[in-house]
Coordinates of C-alpha atoms in Angstrom, one line a residue:
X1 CA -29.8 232.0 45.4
X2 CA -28.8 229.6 47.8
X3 CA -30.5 225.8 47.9
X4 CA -32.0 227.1 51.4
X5 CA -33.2 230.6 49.5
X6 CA -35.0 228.5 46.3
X7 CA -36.7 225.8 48.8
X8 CA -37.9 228.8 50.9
X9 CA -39.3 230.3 47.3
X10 CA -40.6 227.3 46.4
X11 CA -43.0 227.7 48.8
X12 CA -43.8 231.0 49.8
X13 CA -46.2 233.5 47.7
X14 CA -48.5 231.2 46.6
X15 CA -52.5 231.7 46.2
X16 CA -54.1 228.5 47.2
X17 CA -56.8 226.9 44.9
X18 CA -60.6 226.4 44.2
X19 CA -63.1 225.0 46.8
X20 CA -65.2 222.4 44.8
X21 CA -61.0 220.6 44.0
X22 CA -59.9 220.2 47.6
X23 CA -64.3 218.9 48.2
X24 CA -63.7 216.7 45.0
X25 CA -60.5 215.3 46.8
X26 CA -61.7 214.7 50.3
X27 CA -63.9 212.5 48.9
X28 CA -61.0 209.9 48.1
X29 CA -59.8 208.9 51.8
X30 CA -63.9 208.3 52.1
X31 CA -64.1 205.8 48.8
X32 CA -60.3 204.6 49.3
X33 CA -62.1 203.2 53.0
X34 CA -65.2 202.1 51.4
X35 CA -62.9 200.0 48.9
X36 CA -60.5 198.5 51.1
X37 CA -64.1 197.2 53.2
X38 CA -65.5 196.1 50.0
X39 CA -62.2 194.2 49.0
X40 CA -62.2 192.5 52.5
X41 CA -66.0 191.6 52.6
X42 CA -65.6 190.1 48.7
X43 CA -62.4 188.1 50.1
X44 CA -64.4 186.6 53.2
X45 CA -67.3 185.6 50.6
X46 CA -65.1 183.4 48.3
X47 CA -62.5 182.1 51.2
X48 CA -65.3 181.9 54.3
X49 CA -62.9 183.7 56.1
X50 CA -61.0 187.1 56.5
X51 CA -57.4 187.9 56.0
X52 CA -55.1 186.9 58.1
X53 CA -51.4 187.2 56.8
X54 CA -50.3 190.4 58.5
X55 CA -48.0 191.1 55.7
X56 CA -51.0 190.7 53.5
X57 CA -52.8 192.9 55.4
X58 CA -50.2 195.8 55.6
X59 CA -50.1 195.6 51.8
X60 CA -53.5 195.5 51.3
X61 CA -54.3 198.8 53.1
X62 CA -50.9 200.8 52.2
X63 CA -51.7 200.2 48.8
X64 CA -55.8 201.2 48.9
X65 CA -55.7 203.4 51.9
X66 CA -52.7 205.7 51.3
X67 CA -51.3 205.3 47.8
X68 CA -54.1 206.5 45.6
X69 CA -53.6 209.8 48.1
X70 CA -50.1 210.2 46.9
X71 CA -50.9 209.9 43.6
X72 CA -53.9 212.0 43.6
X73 CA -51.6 214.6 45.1
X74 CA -48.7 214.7 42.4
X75 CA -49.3 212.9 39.2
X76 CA -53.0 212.2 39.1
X77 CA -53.8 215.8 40.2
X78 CA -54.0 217.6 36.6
X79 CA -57.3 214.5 36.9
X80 CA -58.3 215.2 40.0
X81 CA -62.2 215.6 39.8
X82 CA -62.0 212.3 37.5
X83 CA -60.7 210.2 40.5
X84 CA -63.7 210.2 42.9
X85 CA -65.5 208.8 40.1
X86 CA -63.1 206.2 38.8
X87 CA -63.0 205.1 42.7
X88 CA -66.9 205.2 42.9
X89 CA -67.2 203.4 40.3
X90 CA -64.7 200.9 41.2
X91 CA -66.7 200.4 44.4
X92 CA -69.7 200.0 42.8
X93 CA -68.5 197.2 40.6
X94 CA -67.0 195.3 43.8
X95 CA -70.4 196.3 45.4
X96 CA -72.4 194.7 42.5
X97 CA -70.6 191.1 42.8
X98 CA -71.1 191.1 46.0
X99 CA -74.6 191.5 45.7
X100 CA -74.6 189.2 42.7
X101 CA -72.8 186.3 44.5
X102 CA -73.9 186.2 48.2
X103 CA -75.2 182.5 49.5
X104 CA -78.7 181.4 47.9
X105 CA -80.2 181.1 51.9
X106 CA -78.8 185.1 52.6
X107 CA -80.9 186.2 49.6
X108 CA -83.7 188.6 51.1
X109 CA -85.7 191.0 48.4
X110 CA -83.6 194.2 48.6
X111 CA -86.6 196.1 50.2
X112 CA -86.8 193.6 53.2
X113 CA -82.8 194.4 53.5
X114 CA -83.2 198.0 53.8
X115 CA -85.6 197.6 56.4
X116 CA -83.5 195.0 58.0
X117 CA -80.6 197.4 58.1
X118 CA -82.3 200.5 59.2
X119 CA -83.0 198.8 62.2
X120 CA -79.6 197.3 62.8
X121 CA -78.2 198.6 65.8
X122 CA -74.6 199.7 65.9
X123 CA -72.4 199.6 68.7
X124 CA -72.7 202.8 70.7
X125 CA -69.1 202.9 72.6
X126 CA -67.3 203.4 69.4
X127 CA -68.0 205.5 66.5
X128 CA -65.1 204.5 63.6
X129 CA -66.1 208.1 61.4
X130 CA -64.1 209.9 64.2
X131 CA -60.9 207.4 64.2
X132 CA -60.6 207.1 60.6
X133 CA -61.3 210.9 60.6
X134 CA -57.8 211.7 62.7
X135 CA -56.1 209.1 61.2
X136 CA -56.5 210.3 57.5
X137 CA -56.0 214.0 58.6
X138 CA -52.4 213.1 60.0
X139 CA -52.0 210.7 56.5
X140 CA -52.6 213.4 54.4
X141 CA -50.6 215.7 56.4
X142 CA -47.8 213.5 56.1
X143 CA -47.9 213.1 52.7
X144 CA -48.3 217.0 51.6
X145 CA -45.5 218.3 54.1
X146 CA -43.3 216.4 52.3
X147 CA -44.5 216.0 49.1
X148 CA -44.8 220.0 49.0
X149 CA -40.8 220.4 48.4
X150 CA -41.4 218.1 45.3
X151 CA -42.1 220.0 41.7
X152 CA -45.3 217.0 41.0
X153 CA -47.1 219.0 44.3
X154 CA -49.2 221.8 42.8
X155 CA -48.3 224.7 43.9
X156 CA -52.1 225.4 44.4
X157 CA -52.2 222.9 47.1
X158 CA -49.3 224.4 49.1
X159 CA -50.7 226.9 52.0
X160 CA -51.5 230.3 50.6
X161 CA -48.9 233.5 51.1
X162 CA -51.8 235.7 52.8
X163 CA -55.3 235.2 51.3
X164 CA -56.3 231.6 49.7
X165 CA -58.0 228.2 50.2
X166 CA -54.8 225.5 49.8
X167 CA -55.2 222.1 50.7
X168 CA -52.2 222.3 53.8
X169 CA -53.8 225.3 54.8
X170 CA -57.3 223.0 55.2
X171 CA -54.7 220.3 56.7
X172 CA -54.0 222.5 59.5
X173 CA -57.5 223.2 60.7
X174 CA -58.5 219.9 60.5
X175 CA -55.2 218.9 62.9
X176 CA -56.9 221.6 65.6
X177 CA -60.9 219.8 64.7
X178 CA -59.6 216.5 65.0
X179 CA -57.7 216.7 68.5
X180 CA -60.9 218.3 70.0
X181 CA -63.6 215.9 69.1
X182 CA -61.5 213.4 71.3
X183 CA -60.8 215.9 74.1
X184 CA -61.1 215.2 77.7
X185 CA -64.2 217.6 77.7
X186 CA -66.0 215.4 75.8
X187 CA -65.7 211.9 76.6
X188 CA -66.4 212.6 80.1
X189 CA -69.6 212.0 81.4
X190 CA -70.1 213.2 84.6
X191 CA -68.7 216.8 83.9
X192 CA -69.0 218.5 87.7
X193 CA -66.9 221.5 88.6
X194 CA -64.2 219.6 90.1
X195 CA -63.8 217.7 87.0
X196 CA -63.2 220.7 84.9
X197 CA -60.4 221.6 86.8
X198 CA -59.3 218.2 86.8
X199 CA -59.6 218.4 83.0
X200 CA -57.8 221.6 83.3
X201 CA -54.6 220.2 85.5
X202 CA -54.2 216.9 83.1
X203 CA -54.1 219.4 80.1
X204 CA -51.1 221.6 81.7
X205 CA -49.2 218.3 82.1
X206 CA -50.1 216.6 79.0
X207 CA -49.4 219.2 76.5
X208 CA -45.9 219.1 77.7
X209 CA -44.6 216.8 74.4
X210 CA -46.0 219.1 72.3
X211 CA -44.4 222.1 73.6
X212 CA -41.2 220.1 73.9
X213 CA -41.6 219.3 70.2
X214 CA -42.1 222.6 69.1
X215 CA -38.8 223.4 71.2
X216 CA -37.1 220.7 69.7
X217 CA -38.3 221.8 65.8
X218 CA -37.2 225.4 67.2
X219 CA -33.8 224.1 67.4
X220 CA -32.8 221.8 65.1
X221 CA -34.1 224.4 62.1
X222 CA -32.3 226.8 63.0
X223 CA -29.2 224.8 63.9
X224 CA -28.9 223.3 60.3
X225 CA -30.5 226.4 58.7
X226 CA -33.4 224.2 57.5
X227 CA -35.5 226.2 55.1
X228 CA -38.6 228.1 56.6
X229 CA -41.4 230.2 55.6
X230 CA -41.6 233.1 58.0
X231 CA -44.9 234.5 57.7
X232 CA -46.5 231.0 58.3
X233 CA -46.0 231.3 62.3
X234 CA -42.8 233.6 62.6
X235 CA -39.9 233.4 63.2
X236 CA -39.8 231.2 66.6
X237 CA -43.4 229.8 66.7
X238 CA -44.4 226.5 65.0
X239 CA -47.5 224.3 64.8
X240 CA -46.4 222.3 67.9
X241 CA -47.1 225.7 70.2
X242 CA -49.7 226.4 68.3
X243 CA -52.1 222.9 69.3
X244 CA -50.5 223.1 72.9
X245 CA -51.7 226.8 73.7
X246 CA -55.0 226.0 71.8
X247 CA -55.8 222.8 74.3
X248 CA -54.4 225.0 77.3
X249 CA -56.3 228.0 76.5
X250 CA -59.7 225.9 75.4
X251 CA -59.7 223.8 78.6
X252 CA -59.5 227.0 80.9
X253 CA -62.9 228.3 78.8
X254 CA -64.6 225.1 79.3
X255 CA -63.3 225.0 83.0
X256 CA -65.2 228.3 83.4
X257 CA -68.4 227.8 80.7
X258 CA -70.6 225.3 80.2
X259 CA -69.3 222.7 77.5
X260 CA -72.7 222.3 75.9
X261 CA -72.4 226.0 75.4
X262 CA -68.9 225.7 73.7
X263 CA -70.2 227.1 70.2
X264 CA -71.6 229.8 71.7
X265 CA -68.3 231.1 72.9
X266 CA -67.0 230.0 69.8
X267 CA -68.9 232.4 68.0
X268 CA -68.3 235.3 70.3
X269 CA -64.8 234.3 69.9
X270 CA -64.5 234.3 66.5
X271 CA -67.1 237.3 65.6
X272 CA -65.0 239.6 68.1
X273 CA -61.5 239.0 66.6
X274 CA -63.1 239.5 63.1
X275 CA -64.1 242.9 64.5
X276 CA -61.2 243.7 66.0
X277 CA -59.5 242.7 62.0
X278 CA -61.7 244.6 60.3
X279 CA -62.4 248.1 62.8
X280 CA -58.4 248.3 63.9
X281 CA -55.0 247.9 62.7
X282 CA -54.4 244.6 63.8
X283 CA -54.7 243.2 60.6
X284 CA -52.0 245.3 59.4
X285 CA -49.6 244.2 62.0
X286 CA -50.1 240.7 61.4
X287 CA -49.6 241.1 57.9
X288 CA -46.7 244.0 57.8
X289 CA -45.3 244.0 60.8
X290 CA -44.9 247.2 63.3
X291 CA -43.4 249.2 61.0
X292 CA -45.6 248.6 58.4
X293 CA -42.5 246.9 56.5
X294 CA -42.4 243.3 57.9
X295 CA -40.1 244.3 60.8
X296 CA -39.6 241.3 63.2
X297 CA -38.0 243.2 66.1
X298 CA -39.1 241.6 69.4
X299 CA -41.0 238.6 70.1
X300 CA -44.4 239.4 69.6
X301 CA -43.7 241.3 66.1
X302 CA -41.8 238.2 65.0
X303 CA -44.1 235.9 66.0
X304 CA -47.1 237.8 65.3
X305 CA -49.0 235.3 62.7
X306 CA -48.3 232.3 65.4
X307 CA -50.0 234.5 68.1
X308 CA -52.3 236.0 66.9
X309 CA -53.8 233.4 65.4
X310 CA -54.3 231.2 68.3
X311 CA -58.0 233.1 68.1
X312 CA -59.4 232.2 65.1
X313 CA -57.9 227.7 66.3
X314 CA -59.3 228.5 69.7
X315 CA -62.8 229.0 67.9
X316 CA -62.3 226.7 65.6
X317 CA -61.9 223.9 68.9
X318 CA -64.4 225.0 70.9
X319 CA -67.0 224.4 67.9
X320 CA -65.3 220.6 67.4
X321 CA -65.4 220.2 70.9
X322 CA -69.3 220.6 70.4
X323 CA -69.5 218.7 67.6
X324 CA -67.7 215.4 69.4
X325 CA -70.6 215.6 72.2
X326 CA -72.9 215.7 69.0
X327 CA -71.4 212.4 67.5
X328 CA -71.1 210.9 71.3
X329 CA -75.3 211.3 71.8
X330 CA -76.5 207.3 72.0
X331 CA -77.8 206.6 68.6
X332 CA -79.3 203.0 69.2
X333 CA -79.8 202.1 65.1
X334 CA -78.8 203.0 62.2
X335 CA -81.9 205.2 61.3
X336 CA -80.6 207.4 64.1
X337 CA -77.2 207.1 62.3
X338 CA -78.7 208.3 59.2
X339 CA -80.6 211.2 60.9
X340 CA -77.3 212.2 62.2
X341 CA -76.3 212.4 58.4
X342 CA -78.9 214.4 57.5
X343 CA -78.0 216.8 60.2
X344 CA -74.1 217.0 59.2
X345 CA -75.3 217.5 55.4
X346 CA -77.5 220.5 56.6
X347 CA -75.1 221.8 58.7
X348 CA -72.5 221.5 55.8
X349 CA -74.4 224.0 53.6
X350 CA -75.5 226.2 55.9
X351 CA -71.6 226.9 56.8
X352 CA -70.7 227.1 53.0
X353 CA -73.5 230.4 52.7
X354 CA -72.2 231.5 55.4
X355 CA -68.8 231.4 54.2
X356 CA -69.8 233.0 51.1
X357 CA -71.5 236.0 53.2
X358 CA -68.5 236.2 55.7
X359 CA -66.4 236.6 52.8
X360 CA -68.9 238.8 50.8
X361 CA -68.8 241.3 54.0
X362 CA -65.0 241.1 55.6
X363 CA -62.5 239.3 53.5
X364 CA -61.3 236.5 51.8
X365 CA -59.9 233.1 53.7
X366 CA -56.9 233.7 55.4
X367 CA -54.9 231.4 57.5
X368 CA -52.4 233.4 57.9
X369 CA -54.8 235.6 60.4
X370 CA -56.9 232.6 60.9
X371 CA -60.1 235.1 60.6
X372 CA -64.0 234.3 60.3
X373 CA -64.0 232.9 56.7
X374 CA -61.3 230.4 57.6
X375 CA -62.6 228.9 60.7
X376 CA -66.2 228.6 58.9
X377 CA -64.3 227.7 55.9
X378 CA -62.6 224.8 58.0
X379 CA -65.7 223.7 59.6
X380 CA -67.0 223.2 56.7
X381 CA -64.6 220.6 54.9
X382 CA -64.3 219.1 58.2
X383 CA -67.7 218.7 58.6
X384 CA -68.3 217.2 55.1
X385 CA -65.3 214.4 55.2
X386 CA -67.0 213.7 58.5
X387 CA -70.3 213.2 57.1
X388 CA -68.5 211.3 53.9
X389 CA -66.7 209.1 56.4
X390 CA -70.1 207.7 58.4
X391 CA -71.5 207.4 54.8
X392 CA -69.0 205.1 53.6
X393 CA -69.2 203.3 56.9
X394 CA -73.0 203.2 57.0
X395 CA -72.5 201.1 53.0
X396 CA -70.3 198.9 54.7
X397 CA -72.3 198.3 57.2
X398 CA -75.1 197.3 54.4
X399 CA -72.7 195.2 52.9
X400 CA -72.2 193.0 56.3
X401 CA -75.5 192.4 56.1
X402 CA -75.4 190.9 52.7
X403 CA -72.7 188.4 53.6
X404 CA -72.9 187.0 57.2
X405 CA -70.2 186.9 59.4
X406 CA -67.8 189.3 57.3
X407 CA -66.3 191.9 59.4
X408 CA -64.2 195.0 58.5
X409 CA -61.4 196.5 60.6
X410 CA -62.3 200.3 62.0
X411 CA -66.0 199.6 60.9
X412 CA -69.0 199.5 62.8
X413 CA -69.9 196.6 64.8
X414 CA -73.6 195.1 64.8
X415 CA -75.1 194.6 67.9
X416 CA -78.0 192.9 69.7
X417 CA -80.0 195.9 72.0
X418 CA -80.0 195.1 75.2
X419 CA -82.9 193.2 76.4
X420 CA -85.7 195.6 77.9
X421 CA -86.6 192.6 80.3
X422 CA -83.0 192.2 82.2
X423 CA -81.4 194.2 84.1
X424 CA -81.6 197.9 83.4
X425 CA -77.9 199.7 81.5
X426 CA -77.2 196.4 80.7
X427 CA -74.8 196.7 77.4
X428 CA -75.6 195.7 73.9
X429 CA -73.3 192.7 73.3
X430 CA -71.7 192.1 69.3
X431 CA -73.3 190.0 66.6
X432 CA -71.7 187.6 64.8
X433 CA -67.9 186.7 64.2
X434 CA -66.7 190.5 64.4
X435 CA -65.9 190.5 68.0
X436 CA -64.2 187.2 67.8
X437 CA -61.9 188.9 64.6
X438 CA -58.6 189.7 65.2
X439 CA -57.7 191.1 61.8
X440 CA -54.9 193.6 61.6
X441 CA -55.3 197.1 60.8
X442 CA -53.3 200.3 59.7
X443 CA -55.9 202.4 60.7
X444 CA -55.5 200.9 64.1
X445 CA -52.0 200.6 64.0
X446 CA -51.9 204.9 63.4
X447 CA -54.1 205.4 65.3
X448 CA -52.5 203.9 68.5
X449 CA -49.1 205.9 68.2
X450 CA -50.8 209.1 66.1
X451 CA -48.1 211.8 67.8
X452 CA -45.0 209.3 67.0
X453 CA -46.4 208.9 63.5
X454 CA -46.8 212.8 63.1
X455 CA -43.2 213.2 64.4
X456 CA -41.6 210.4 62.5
X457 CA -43.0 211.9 59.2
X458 CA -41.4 215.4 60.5
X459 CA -38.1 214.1 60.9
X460 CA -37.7 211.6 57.3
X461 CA -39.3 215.2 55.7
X462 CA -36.1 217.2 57.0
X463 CA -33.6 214.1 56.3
X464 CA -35.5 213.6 52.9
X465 CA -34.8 217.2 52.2
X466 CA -31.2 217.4 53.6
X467 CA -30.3 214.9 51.2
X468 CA -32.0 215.2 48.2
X469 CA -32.8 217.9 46.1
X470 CA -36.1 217.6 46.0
X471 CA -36.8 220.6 44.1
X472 CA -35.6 219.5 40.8
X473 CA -36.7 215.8 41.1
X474 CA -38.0 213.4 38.5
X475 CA -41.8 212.1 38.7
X476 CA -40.5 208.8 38.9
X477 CA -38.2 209.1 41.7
X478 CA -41.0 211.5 43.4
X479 CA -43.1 209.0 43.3
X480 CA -40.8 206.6 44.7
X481 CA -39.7 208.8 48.0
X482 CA -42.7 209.8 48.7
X483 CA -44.3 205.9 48.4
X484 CA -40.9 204.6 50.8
X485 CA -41.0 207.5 53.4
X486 CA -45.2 206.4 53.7
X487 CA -44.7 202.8 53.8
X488 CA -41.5 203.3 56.4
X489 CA -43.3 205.2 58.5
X490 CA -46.7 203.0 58.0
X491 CA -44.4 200.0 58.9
X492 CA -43.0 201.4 62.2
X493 CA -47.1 201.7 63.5
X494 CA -47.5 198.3 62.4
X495 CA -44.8 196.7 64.5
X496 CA -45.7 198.6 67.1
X497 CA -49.4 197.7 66.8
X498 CA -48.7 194.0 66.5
X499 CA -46.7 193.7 69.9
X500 CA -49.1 196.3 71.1
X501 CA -46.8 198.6 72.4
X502 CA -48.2 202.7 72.7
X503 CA -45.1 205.6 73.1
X504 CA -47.2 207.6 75.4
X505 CA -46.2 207.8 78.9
X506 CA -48.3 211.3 80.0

């Protein structure tokens, strides 16, 4: 076999893995966040103030926020589901001297802090859960689409063949969940009928990158016969088409319904294409082709799975879409905050039953067809690093309380309400030194330039794989690549952040 044929092996027929290992490792981007606050809140308690070496900084989150993730995908995994706790426990210690060591005046009975911070009241423009949400989805995606050509990836994590639960395939969802909840559909306000079409006309022009990316992939892969697996999109498709037709397509529904009544289309969306799997032979020509022997004669056979499966993404937006107008409801304190938790924890379960019954009564998760179990299956983990994400922001948020005047980067801000007795929509103004800090950020730094970051990490994956052979690599050297092509690409968004420059232009 050729080095092309054994990478394309490598990759392909694979079965996915179990759904309580890829909840056990969601949880680590949530506790890697929660220890990077606590480190920052413990180093403004014995200095008085926060960090402000740049380099410091960019060390100091590469090495909590991303690296444990790299590990926890190759080395650490045979110990996966001992890692959450090692980290919790971690944060608890760091929690504990905190607690312990706060200034004698700050010391309140722990009671009268509780009440103090379910009444704290958070500012309501910005809500860090859905940042650091679309942030770490692009970090992890980064990580695994290279990582995946290296022998220390399980091969349990790698996207599943035709039926499975695999932590890319989960990766790929989460891409389509995380560009809805910021769509234009839902931070606009005022959402009249000329706005929808206006909506409508700025998608057309701005998905124009993305298609121009997927043109460019197109081309270069096949020019330097760059290993592919097929029957993931086809044969010309990729997942640069795939989030550009899905914004297209969902802004011309939401142009014509009601955008509070997203999910409900949603579901018709997704029921009807299960039917049409289930009652016709669709399913069979997504998974074997015309001929019933994985033909890929003519554009629509050979691109069947990238097609087709624009559906079951479709759906799969529309119900983020309704979740991001969920998140954006004004919640003035942090009791609302934690009602809002309750909420994503109940929603959570209902969607795993109702996986189990989808499953019961069609078929198995498939992201290959993209069909009912996957899209609820996707919800669901989304949902649930959601809801982990405002937990671990909701603790740090405690934690501020405890020492005054510490501030975390990408965390909620304390604000005063706005006074009842002035003026009426006048806005809550920040508490404290946190609007005043000017502490550097990766999360920031990503988040500014996420499509370059996405990109960048496509291009070192093919020129990691052009020139190494990754498929008989060492754990050592693994670990090394995959630690220099993060920290390259981390570096690149921290530049860019610092001179404050953002590559988007449409």
């Amino acid at each position: 076999m050729s080095q092309k044929q054994l990478k394309e092996a490598f990759i392909s027929n694979l079965n996915g893995t179990s759904l309580l290992e890829i909840s056990a490792g969601l949880s680590l981007a949530p506790l890697c966040l929660l220890c990077r606050g606590l480190l920052l809140i413990l180093y403004y308690l014995h200095h008085g103030k926060p960090v402000s070496s740049r380099k410091y900084s960019l060390l100091l989150d590469f090495l909590v926020l991303v690296s444990p993730l790299v590990f926890s995908c190759t080395v650490l995994s045979p110990i996966l589901f001992f890692m959450p706790v090692i980290l919790a426990t971690f944060c608890a210690g760091i929690f504990s001297k905190i607690y312990s060591q706060r200034k004698q005046e700050a010391r309140a009975p722990f009671g009268q802090i509780v009440r103090e911070f379910q009444k704290t009241c958070l500012d309501p423009e910005y809500i860090p859960a859905i940042t650091v949400f679309r942030v770490y989805v692009n970090v992890l995606t980064s990580i695994s689409i290279l990582a995946v050509d290296f022998p220390q990836y399980p091969r349990r994590y790698a996207k599943a063949e035709t039926y499975g639960t695999g932590v890319m395939d989960l990766g790929v969802g989460a891409f389509i969940f995380g560009n809805a909840l910021v769509c234009p559909e839902v931070r606009q306000k005022s959402y009249t009928t000329q706005a929808r079409f206006s909506n409508l006309a700025r998608q057309v022009f701005s998905v124009w990158p993305l298609i121009s990316l997927g043109v460019g992939r197109l081309l270069s892969v096949k020019s330097i016969e760059y290993h592919e697996h097929t029957s993931e999109y086809g044969v010309h498709w990729n997942f640069f088409f795939t989030l550009a037709f899905v914004r297209l397509a969902a802004s011309l529904l939401l142009a014509i319904f009601p955008k509070q009544k997203a999910w409900l289309v949603a579901l018709a969306l997704a029921v009807l294409y299960q039917l049409l799997l289930s009652s016709t032979s669709l399913k069979a020509f997504i998974l074997h082709g015309s001929d019933g022997r994985d033909s890929r004669l003519g554009f629509l056979d050979a691109n069947r799975e990238g097609l087709l499966s624009l559906l079951g993404y479709l759906a799969i937006y529309l119900v983020s879409v309704q979740v991001g107008l969920w998140l954006l409801q004004r919640r003035a304190s942090v009791r609302g905050w934690l009602e809002a938790l309750r909420g994503l924890a109940l929603a959570v379960v209902v969607l795993f039953v109702l996986l189990q019954l989808c499953q019961a009564c069609t078929e198995p998760v498939s992201r290959r067809v993209a069909n009912l179990p996957f899209c609820t299956w996707v919800l669901a983990h989304c949902l649930l690093l959601l809801g982990l994400f405002v937990l671990a922001d909701l603790t740090l948020v405690f934690t501020k309380l405890l020492v005054k005047g510490s501030g975390v980067p990408c965390c909620w801000k304390v604000v005063q309400p706005p006074d009842s007795s002035k003026k009426h929509g006048r806005e809550a103004v920040p508490v404290g030194r946190e609007d005043k800090l000017s502490q550097p950020c990766l999360i920031s730094a990503i988040n500014k330039n996420q499509l370059l970051f996405f990109l960048l990490a496509n291009v070192m994956t093919g020129a990691v794989n052009i020139l190494i052979d990754t498929i008989h690599s060492k754990a050592a050297f693994t670990l090394c690549i995959l630690h220099l092509y993060m920290f390259l690409n981390c570096l690149i968004m921290y530049i860019l952040h610092a001179r404050n420059i953002v590559l988007k232009f449409w």
